[in-house]
CSV table of C-alpha atoms in Angstrom, one decimal:
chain,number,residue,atom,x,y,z
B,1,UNK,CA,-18.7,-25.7,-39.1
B,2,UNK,CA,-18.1,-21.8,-38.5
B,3,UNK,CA,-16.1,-21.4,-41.2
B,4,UNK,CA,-18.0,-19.8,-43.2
B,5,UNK,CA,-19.5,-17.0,-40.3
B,6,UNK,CA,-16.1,-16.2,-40.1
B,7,UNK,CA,-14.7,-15.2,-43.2
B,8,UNK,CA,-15.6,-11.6,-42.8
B,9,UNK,CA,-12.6,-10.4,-40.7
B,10,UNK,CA,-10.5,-13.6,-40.7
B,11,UNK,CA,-7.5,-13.4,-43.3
B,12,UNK,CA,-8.9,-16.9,-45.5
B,13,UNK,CA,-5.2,-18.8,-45.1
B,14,UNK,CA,-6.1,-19.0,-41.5
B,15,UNK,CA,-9.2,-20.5,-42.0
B,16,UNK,CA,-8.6,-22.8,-45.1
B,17,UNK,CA,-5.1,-22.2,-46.1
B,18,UNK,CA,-1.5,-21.8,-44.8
B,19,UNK,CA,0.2,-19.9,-42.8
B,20,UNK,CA,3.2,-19.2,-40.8
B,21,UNK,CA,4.5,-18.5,-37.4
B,22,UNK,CA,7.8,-16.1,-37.5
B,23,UNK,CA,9.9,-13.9,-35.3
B,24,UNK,CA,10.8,-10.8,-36.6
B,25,UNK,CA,12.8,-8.0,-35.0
B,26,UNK,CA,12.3,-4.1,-34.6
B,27,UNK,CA,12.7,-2.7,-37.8
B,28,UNK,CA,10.6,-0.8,-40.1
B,29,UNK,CA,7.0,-1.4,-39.1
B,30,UNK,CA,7.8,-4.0,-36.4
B,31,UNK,CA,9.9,-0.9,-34.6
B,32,UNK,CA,6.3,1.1,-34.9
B,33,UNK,CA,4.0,-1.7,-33.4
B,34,UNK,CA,6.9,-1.8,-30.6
B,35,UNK,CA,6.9,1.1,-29.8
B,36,UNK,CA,3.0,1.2,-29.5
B,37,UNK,CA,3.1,-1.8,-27.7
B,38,UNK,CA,6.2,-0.3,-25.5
B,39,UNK,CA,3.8,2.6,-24.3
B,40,UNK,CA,0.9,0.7,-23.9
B,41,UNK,CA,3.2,-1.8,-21.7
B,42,UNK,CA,5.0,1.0,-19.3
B,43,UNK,CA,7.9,0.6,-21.5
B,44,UNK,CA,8.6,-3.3,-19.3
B,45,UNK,CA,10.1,-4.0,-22.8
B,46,UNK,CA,13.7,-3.2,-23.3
B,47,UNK,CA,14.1,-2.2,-26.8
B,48,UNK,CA,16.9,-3.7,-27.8
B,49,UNK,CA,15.9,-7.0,-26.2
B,50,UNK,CA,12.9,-6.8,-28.1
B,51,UNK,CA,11.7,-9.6,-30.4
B,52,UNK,CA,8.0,-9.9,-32.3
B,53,UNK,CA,6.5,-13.1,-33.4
B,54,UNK,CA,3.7,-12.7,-36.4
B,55,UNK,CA,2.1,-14.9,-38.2
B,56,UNK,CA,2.2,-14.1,-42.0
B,57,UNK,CA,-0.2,-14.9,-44.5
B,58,UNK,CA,1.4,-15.0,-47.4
B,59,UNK,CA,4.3,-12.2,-47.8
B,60,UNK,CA,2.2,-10.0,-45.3
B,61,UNK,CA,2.2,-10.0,-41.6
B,62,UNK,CA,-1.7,-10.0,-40.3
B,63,UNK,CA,-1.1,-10.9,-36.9
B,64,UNK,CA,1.3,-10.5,-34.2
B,65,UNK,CA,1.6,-12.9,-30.8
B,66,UNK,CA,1.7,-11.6,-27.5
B,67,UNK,CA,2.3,-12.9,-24.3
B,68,UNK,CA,0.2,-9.9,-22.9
B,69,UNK,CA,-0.5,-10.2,-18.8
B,70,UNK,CA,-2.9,-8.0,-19.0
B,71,UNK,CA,-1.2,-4.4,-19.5
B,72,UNK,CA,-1.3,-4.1,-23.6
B,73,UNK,CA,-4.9,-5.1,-24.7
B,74,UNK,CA,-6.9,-3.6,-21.5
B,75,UNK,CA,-10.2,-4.7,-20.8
B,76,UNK,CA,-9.8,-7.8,-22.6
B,77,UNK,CA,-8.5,-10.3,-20.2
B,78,UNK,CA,-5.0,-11.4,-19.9
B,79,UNK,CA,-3.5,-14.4,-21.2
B,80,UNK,CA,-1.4,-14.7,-24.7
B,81,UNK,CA,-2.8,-13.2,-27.7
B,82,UNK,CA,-3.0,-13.2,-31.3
B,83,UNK,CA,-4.0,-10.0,-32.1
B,84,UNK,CA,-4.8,-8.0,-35.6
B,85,UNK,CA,-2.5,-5.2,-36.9
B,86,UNK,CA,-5.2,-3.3,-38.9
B,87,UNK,CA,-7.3,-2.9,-37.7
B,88,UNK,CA,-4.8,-3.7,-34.3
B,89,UNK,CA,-6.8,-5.5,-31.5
B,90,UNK,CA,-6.7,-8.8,-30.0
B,91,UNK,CA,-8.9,-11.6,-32.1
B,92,UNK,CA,-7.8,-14.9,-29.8
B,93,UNK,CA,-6.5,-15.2,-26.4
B,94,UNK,CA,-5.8,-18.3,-23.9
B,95,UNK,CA,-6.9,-18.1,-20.7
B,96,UNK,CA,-5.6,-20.2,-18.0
B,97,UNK,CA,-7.1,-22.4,-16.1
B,98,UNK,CA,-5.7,-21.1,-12.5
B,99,UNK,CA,-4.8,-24.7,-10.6
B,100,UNK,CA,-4.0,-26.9,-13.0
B,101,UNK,CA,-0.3,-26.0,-13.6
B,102,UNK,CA,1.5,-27.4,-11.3
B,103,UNK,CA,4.8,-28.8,-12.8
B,104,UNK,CA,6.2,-30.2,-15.8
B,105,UNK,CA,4.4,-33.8,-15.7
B,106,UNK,CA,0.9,-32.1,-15.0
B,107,UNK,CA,-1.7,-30.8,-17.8
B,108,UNK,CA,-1.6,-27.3,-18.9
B,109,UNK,CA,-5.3,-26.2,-19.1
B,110,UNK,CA,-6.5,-23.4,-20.9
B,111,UNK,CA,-9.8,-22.0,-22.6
B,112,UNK,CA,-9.5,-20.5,-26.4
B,113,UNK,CA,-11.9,-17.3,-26.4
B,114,UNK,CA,-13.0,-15.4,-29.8
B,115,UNK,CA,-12.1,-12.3,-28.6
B,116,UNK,CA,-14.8,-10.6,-31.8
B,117,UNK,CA,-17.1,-12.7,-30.6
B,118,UNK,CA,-16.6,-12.9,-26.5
B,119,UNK,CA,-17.1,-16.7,-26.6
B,120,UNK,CA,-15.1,-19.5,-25.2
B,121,UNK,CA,-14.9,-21.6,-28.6
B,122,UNK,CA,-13.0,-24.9,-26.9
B,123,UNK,CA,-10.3,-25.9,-24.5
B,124,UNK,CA,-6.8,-26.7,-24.8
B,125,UNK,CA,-5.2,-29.4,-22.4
B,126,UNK,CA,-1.5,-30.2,-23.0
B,127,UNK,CA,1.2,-32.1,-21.5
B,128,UNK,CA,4.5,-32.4,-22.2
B,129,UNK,CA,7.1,-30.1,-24.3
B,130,UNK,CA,10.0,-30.2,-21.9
B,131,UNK,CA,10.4,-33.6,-20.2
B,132,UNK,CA,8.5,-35.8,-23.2
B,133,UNK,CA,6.9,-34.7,-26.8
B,134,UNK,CA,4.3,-32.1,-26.6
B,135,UNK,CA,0.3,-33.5,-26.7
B,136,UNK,CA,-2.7,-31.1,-26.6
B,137,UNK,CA,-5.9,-32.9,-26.2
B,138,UNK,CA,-8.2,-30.2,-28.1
B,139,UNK,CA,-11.8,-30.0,-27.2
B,140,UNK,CA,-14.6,-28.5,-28.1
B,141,UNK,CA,-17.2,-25.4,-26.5
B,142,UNK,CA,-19.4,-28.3,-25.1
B,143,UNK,CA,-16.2,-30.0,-23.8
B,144,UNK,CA,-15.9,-33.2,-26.4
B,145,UNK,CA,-12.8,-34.2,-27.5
B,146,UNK,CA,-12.7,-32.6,-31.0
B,147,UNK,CA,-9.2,-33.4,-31.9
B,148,UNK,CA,-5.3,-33.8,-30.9
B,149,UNK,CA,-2.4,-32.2,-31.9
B,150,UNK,CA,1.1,-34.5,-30.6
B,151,UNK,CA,5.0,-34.0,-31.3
B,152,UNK,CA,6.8,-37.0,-33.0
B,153,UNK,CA,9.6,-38.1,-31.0
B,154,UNK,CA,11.9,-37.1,-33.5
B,155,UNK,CA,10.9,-33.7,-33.4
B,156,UNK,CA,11.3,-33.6,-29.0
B,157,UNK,CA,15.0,-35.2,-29.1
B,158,UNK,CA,16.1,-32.6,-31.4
B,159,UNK,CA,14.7,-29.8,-29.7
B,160,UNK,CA,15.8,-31.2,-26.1
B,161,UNK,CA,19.5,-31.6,-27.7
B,162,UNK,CA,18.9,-28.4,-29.6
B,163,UNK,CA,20.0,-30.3,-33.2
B,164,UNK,CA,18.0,-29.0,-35.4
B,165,UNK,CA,18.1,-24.8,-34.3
B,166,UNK,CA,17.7,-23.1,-37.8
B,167,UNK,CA,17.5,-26.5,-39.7
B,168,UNK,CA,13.3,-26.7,-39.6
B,169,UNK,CA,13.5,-30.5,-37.1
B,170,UNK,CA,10.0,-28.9,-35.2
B,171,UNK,CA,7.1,-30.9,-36.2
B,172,UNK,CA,3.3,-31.0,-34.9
B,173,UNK,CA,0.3,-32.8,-35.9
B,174,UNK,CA,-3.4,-32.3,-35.5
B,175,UNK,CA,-5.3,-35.6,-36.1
B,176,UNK,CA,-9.4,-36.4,-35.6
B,177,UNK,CA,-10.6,-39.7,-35.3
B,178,UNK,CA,-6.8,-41.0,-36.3
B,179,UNK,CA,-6.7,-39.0,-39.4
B,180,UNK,CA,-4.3,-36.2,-40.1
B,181,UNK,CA,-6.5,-33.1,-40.7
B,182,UNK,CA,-3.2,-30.0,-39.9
B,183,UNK,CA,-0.1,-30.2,-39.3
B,184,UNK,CA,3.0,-27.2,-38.0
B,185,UNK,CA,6.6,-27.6,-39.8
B,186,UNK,CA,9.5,-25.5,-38.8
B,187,UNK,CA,11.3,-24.4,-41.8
B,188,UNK,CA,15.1,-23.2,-42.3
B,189,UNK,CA,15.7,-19.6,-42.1
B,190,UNK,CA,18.8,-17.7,-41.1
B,191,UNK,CA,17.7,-15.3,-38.9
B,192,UNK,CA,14.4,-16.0,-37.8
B,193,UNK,CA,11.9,-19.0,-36.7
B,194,UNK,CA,9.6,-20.1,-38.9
B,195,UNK,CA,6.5,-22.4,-38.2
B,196,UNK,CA,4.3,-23.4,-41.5
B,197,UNK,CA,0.8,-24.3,-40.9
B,198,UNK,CA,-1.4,-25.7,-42.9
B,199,UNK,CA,-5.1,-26.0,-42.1
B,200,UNK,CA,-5.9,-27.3,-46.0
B,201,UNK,CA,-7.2,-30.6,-45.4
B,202,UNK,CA,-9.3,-29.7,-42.2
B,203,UNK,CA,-12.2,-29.9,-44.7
B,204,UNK,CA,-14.6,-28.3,-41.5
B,205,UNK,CA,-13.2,-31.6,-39.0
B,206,UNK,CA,-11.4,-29.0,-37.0
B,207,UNK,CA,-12.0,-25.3,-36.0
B,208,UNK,CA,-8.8,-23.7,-37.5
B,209,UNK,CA,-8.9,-21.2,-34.4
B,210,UNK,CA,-8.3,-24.0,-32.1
B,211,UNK,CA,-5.1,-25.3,-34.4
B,212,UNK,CA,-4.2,-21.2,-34.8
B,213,UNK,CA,-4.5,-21.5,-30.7
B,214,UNK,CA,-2.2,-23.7,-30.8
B,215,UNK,CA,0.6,-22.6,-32.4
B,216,UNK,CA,0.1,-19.4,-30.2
B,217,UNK,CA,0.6,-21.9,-26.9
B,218,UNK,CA,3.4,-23.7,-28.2
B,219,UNK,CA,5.5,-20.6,-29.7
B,220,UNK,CA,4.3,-17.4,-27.4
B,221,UNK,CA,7.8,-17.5,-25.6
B,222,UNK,CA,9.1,-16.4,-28.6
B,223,UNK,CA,7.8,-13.1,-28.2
B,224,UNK,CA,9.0,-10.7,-26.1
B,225,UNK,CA,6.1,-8.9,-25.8
């Protein structure tokens, strides 16, 4: 496994620990990285509309989410982004695959590149998420299925009927080989969304990247950026 390569650079609850998803508006620092990201975008953003999602490793934001199309993080190529606040700089990014998004029932496909290391580290195909529970098929650089991640039902109907807004009902799980490995809980909160991941008992069966790529598929829209 590649844990261990990476741990220069990568906070360690991403790799081996947990962490969360959570939106956060423009206030102290996140007003700063907006506005950065305000220039940098043409100003596309309306300010008062605008809404950050970072993911927090412990009480300290080390990554914020991005939808980016291609205007924020230029060269690097455009897709959604988690990207590093300091230094700031895009670490992950999906790229989709063009043609194989053609409506709700068909497979969204996208590659997962290591932005540090300019290398397509494994593929994402999911279906569902609107019509039925989510399911990402996750595979691996040499295209072999390395793992899945699926919605309980539960956890669908009461985000279809929106029961469960601000109450913590989202749920996702990463299995290999039948066995739990991760999983993504939303938690209660006020006023924000909150995602908890924990990537603990991976144990090396699962690149956390690929599970941290996940989380960025399934909760970019709430950014606004």
């Amino acid at each position: 496994m590649v844990i261990d390569t990476l741990r220069r650079g990568w906070p360690e609850q991403i790799l081996t620990g947990r962490y969360s998803f959570r939106t956060r508006r423009r206030d102290g620092f996140a007003a700063m990285l907006g506005s950065g990201v305000g220039l940098l975008s043409d100003e596309l953003i309306e300010p008062e509309k605008a809404r950050q999602l970072h993911v927090r490793a412990g009480d300290r934001s080390v990554m914020v989410v991005m939808k980016d199309p291609g205007r924020a993080w230029s060269p690097a190529p455009p897709g959604p982004k988690a990207c590093g606040i300091d230094p700031p700089g895009p670490l992950l990014t999906l790229l989709p695959i063009t043609g194989t998004q053609h409506s709700w029932f068909e497979p969204r496909t996208c590659d997962v590149l290591d932005n540090r290391l300019g290398t397509i580290i494994g593929r994402l195909v999911t279906t569902g998420g609107f019509v039925r529970p989510a399911r990402t098929v996750i595979l691996d650089p040499s295209g072999r299925v390395a793992g899945n991640m699926v919605e309980p039902v539960f956890s669908f109907v009461c985000q279809w009927l929106q029961i469960g807004f601000g109450w913590g009902m989202r749920r996702l799980t990463f299995r290999v080989e039948g066995r739990r490995v991760a999983h993504i809980r939303q938690v209660s909160r006020l006023w924000a969304r909150e995602f908890r991941v924990d990537v603990s008992r991976a144990g090396g069966s699962l690149d956390p990247r690929l599970v941290l790529a996940c989380g960025v598929q399934q909760f970019e829209g709430l950014s606004t950026y």
